[in-house]
Short mmCIF file of C-alpha atoms and ligand atoms in Angstrom, two decimals:
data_model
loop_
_atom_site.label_atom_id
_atom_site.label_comp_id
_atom_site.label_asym_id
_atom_site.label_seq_id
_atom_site.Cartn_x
_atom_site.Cartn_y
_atom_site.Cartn_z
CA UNK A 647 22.64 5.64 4.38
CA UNK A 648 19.77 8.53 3.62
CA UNK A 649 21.14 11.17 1.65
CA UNK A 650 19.46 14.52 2.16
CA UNK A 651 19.67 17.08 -1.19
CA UNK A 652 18.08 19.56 -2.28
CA UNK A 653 15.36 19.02 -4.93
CA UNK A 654 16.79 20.08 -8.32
CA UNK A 655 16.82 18.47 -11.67
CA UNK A 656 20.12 16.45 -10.94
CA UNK A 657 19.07 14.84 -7.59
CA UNK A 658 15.58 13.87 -8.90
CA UNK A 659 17.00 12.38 -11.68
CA UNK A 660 19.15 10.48 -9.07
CA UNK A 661 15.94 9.81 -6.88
CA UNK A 662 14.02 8.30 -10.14
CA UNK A 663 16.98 5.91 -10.68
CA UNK A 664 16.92 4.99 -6.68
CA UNK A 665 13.23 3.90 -7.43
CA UNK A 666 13.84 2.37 -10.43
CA UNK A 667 16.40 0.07 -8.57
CA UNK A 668 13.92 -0.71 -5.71
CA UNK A 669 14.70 1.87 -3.28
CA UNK A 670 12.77 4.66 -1.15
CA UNK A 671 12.77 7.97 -1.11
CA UNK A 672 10.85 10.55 0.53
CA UNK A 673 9.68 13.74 -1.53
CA UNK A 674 7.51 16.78 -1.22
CA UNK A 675 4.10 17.26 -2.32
CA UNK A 676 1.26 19.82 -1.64
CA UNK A 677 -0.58 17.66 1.34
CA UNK A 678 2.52 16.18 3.18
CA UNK A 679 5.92 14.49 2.64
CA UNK A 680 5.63 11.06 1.01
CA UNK A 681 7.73 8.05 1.53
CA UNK A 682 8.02 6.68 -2.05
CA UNK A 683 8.57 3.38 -3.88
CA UNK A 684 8.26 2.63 -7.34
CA UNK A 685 4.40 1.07 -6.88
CA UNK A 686 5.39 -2.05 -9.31
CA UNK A 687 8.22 -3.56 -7.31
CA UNK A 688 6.54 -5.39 -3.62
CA UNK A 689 9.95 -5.73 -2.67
CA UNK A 690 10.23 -2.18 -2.91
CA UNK A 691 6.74 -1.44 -1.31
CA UNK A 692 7.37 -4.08 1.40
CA UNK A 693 10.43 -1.76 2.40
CA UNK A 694 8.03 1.04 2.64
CA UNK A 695 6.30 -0.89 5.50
CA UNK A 696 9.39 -1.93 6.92
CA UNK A 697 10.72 1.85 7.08
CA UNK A 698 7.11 2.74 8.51
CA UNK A 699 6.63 0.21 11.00
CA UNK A 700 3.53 -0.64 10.16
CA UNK A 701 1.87 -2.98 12.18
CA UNK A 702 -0.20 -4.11 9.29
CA UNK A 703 -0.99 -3.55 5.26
CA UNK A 704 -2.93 -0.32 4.99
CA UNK A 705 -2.95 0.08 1.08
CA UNK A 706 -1.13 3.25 -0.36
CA UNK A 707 -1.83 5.92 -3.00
CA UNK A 708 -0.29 5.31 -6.39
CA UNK A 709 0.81 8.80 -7.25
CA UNK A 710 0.71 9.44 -11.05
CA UNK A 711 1.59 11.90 -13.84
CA UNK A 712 -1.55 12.41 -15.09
CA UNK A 713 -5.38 11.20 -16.08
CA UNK A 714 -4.06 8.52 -19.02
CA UNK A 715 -1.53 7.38 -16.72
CA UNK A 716 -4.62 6.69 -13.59
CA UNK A 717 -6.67 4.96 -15.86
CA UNK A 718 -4.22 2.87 -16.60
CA UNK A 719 -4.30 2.15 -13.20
CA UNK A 720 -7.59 1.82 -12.50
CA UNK A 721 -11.58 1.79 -14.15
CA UNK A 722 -12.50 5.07 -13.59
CA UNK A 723 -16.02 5.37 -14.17
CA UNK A 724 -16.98 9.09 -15.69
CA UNK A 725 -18.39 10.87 -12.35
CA UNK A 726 -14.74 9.97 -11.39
CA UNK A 727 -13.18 11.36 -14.32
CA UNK A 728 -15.23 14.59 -13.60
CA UNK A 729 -13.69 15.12 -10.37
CA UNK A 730 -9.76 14.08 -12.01
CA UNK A 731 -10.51 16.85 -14.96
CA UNK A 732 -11.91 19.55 -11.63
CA UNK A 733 -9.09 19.06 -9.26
CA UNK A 734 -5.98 17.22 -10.52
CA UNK A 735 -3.26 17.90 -10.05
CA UNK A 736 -4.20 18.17 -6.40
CA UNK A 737 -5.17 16.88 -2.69
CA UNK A 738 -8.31 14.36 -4.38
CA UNK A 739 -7.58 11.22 -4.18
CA UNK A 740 -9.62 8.69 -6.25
CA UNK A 741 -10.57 5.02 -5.17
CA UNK A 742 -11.80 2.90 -8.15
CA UNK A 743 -11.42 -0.93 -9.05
CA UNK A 744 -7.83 -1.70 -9.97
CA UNK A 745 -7.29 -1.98 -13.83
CA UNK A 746 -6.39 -5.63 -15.02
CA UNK A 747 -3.71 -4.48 -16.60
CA UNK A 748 -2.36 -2.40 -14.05
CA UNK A 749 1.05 -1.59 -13.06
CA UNK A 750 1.06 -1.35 -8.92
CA UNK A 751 1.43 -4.45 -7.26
CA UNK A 752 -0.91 -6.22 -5.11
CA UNK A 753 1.04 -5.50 -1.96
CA UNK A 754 0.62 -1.58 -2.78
CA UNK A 755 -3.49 -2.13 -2.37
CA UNK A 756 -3.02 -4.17 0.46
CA UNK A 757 -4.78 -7.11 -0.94
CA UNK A 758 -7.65 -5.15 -2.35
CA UNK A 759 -9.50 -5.25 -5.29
CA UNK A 760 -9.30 -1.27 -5.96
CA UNK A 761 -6.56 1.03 -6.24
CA UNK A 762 -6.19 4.54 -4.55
CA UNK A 763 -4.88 7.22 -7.25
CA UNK A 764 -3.76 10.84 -7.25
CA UNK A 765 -1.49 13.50 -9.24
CA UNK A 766 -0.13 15.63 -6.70
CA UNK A 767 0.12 19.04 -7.61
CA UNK A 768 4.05 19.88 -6.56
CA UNK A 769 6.58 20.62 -8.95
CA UNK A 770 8.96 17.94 -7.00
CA UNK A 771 6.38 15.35 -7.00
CA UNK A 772 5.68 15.46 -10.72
CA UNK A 773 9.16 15.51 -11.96
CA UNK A 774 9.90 12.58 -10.09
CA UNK A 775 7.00 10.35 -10.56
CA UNK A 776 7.82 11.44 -14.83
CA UNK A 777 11.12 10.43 -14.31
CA UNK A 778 10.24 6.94 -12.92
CA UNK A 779 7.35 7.23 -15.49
CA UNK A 780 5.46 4.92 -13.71
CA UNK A 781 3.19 4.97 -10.80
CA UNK A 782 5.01 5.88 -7.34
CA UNK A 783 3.45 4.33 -3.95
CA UNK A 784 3.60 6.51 -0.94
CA UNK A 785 1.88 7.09 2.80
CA UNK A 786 3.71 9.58 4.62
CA UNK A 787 6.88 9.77 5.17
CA UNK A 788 6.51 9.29 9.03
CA UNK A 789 7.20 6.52 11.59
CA UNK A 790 3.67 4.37 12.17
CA UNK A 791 1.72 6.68 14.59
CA UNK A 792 3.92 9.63 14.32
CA UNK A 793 2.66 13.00 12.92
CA UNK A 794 2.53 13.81 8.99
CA UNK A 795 5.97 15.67 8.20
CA UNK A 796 5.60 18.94 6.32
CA UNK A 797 9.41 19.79 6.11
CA UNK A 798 12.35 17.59 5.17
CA UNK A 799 13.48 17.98 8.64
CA UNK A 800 10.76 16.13 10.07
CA UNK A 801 11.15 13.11 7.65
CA UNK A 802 15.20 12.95 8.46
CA UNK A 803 14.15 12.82 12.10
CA UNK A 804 11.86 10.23 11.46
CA UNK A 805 13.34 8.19 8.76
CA UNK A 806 17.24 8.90 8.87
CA UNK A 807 18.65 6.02 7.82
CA UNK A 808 15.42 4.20 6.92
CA UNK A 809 15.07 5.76 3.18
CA UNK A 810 17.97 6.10 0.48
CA UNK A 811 16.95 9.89 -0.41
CA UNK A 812 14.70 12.69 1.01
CA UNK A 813 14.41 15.47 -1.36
CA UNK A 814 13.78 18.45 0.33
CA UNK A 815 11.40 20.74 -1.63
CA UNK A 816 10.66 23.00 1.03
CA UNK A 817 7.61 23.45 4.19
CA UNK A 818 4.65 21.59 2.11
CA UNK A 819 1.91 23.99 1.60
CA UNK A 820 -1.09 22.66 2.98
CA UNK A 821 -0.03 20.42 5.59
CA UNK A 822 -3.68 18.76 5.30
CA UNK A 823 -4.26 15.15 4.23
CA UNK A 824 -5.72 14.65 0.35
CA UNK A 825 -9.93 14.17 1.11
CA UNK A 826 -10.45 10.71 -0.66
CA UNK A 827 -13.62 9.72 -2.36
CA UNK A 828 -14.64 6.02 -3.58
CA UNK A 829 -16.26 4.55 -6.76
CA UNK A 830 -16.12 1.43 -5.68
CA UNK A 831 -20.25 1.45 -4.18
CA UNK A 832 -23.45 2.69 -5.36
CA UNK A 833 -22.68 6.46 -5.33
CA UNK A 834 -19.45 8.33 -4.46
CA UNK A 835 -18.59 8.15 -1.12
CA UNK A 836 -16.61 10.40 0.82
CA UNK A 837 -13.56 7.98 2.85
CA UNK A 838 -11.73 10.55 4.38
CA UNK A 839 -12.03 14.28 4.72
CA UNK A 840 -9.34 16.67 3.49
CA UNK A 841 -7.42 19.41 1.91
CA UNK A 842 -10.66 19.34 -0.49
CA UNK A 843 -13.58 20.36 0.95
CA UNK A 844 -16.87 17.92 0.31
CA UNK A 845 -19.02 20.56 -1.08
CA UNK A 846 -16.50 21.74 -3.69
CA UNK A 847 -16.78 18.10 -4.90
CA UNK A 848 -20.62 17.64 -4.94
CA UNK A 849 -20.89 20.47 -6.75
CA UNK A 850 -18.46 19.30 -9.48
CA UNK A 851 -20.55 15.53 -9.27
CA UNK A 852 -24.04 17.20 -9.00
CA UNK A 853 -24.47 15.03 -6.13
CA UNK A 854 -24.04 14.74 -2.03
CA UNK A 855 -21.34 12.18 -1.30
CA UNK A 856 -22.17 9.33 0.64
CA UNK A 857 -20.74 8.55 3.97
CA UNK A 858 -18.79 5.17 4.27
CA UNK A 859 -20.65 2.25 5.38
CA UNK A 860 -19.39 0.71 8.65
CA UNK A 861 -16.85 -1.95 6.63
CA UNK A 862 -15.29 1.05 5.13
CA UNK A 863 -14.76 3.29 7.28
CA UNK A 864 -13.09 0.48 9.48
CA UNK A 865 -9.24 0.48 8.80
CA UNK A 866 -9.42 -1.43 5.14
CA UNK A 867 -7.75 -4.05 6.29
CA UNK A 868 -10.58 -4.81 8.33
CA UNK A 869 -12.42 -5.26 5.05
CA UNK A 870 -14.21 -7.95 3.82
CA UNK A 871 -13.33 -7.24 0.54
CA UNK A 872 -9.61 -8.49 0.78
CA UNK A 873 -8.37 -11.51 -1.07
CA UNK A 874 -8.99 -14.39 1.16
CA UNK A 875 -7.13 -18.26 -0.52
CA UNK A 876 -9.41 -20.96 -0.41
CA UNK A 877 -7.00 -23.13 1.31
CA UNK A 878 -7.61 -23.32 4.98
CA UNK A 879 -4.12 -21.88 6.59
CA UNK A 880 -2.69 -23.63 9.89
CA UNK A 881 -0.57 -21.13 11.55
CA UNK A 882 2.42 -21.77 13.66
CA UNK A 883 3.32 -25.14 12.02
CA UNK A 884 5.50 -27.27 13.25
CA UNK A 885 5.38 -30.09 11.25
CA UNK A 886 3.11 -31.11 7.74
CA UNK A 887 0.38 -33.14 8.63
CA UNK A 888 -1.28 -35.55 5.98
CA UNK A 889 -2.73 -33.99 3.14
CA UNK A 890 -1.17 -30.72 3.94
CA UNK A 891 0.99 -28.17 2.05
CA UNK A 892 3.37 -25.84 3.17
CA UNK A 893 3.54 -21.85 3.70
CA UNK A 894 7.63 -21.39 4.78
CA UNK A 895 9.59 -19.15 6.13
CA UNK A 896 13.15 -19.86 6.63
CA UNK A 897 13.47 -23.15 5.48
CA UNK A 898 12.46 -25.14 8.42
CA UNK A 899 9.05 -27.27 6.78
CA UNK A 900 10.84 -27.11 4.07
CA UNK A 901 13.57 -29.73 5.59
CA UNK A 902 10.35 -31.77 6.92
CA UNK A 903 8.77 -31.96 3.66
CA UNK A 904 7.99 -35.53 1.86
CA UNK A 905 8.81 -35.85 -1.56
CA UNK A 906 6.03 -34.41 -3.68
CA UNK A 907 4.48 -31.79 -1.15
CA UNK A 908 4.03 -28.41 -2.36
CA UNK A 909 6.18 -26.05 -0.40
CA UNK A 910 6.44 -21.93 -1.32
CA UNK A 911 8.69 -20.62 0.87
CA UNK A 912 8.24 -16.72 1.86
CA UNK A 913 11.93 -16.23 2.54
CA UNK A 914 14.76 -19.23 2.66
CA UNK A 915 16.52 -16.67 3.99
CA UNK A 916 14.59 -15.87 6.71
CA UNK A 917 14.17 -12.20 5.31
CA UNK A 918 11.34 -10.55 6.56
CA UNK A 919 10.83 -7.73 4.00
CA UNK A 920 11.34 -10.77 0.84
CA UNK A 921 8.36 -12.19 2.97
CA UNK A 922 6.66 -9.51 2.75
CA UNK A 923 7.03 -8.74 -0.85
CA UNK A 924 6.10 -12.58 -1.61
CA UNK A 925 2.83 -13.01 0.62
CA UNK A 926 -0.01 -12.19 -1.96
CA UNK A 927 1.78 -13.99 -4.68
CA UNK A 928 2.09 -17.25 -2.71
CA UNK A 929 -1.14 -17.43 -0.82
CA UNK A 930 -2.75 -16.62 -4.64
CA UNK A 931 -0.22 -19.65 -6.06
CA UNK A 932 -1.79 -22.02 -3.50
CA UNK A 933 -4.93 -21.55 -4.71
CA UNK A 934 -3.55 -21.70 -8.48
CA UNK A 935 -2.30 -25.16 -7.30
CA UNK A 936 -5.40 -26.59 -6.09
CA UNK A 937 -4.43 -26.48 -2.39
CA UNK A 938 -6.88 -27.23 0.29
CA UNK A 939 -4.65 -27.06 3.45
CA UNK A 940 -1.67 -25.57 3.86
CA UNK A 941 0.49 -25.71 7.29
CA UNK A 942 2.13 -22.03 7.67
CA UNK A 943 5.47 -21.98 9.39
CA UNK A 944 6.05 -19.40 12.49
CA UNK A 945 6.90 -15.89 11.59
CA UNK A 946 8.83 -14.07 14.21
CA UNK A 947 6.94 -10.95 15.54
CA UNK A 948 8.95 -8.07 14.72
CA UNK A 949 9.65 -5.88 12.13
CA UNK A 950 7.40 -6.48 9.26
CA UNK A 951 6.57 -9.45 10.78
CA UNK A 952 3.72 -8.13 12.90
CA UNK A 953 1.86 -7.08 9.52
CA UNK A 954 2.80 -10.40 7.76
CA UNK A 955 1.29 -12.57 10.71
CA UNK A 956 -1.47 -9.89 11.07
CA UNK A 957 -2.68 -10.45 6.83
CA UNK A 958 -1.88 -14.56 7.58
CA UNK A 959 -4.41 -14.97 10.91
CA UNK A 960 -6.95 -12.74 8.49
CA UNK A 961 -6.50 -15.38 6.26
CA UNK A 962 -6.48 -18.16 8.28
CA UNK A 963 -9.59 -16.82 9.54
CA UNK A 964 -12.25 -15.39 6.76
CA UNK A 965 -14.51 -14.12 9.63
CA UNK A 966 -12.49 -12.48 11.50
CA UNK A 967 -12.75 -9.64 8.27
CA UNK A 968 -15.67 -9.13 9.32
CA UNK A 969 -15.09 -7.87 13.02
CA UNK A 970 -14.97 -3.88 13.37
CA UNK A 971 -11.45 -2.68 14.38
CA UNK A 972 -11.35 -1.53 17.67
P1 AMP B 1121 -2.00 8.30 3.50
O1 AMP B 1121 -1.17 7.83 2.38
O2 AMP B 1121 -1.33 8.17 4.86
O3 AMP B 1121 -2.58 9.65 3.26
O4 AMP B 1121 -3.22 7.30 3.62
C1 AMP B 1121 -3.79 6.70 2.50
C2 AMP B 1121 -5.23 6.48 2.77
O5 AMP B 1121 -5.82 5.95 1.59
C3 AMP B 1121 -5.46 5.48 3.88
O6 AMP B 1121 -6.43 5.97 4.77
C4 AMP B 1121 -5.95 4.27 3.14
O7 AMP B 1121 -6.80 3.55 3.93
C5 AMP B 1121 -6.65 4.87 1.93
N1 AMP B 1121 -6.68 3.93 0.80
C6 AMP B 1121 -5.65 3.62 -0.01
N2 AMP B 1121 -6.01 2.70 -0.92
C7 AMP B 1121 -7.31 2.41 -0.69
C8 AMP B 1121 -8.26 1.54 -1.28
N3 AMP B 1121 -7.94 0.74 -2.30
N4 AMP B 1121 -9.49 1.51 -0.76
C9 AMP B 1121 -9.82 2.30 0.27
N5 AMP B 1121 -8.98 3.14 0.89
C10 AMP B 1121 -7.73 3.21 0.42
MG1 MG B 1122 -0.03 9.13 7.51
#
């Protein structure tokens, strides 16, 4: 059931404690509505995908109180810390290699090595990312392909009874996308346009932006850069051959599994979204246990399973990274 309130200081309390427990809800900020999850929690994030219908992992912003709390998050080198000082709280958002002690899961960044950060300059937004008091993870709040909603309307028409709470704050005020720019390369490069324009930034760095090479602009996860296992991954498994482990979902190689096999199961259950929330862990525990092979068990193709099987034929296939989307 979605419960649609009014933002005041009683329902965001409520909507902190629904993220604190693992569950969604949408909330204003300056750009657009986002859907939210507390970033930590991939079971949480994975139901962001679900809601979404994603076909695949696009990694989300971590939305955060303030500078201390982002570089907690990630290394922000000082150019970047110029541009957090010029225009946060607002539509910036930063890209920088993920912290090692950093609080957003892996499923949150997609896979990837770096971390997308931003303090979003609405009054809604900050009181409920400081009531969580940890990062929030939200795209948003929109069905895959749909447009961006800018009023709480659009999200309940979109998400009713996808999302626990939408907080409705009001028509957002810019209705723009945040412009993104990378410190992840040689030189700050510009990812996406937005509510920012690119020459307010470059005069803040002292510096033209760069424009994304080809593997970046490309949908990131097209990227090379996303964690890859070592083990070579056979997909729709039937059965474990010789010398194989086991990637399950559902039980079913688990039953066919001799005594002393390494099996990780996704899901016993069969639970899509658990599958979801488990993937990075498990293919990053096969390599932790040595594994060379693994045999992957079928994952049905709908819901979250699209993305899922999407991230395991990447996987299964290193060079297929490399091919621009289409
Ligand atoms: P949205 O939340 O819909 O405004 O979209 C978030 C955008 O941030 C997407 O275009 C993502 O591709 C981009 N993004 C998020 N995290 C990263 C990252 N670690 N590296 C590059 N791009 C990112
Ligand atoms: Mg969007």
């Amino acid at each position: 059931m979605t419960v649609l309130t009014s933002a005041d200081s009683g329902s965001i309390a409520r909507g902190a404690q629904i993220l604190r427990e693992g569950g969604l809800v949408a909330f204003p900020t300056e750009t657009v509505y986002g859907l939210g999850a507390d970033a930590a929690s991939a079971w949480a994030v994975a139901r962001i995908y679900d809601a979404k219908g994603r076909p695949s992992f696009n990694p989300l912003i971590a939305h955060v109180a303030n500078i201390e709390a982002a570089r907690r998050e990630a290394v922000l080198p000082d150019a970047a810390l110029k541009l957090a000082e010029a225009f946060w709280p607002g539509a910036l958002t930063i890209v920088a290699p993920a912290a090692p002690g950093g609080s957003a899961c892996e499923l949150a960044r997609a896979g990837l090595p770096s971390i997308a950060l931003r303090v979003p300059d609405h009054p809604v937004a900050r009181a409920l990312i400081s009531a969580l008091g940890r990062p929030v993870a939200a795209p948003s709040a929109n069905r895959s392909g749909h447009v961006s909603p800018v009023t709480a309307a659009h999200v309940a028409e979109d998400l009713s009874g996808r999302v626990d709470m939408i907080l409705d704050g009001g028509r957002t005020a810019t209705g723009l996308e945040s412009t993104i720019v990378s410190f992840c390369g040689a030189r700050p490069t510009l990812l996406r346009p937005g509510a920012v324009a690119r020459e307010k930034i470059e005069r803040v760095l002292g510096a033209k932006l760069a424009a994304p090479i080809r593997a970046e602009i490309m949908a990131p996860g097209m990227t090379a850069s996303h964690y890859a296992p070592n083990a070579r991954l056979r997909l729709e498994a039937h059965e474990i051959r010789a010398g194989e482990s086991a990637l399950d979902f559902g039980g079913r190689l688990t039953a066919l599994a001799a005594p002393g096999t390494v099996v990780l199961d996704l899901s016993p259950a069969g639970d899509l979204v658990e599958a979801a929330a488990n993937l990075f862990a498990y293919l990053r525990e096969l390599d932790a246990r040595g594994v060379e092979k693994a045999a992957v068990a079928h994952i049905p193709e709908r819901g979250l399973g699209e993305a899922i099987n999407d991230r395991l034929r990447r996987a299964a296939a290193p060079g297929l990274s490399q091919i621009p989307a289409q």
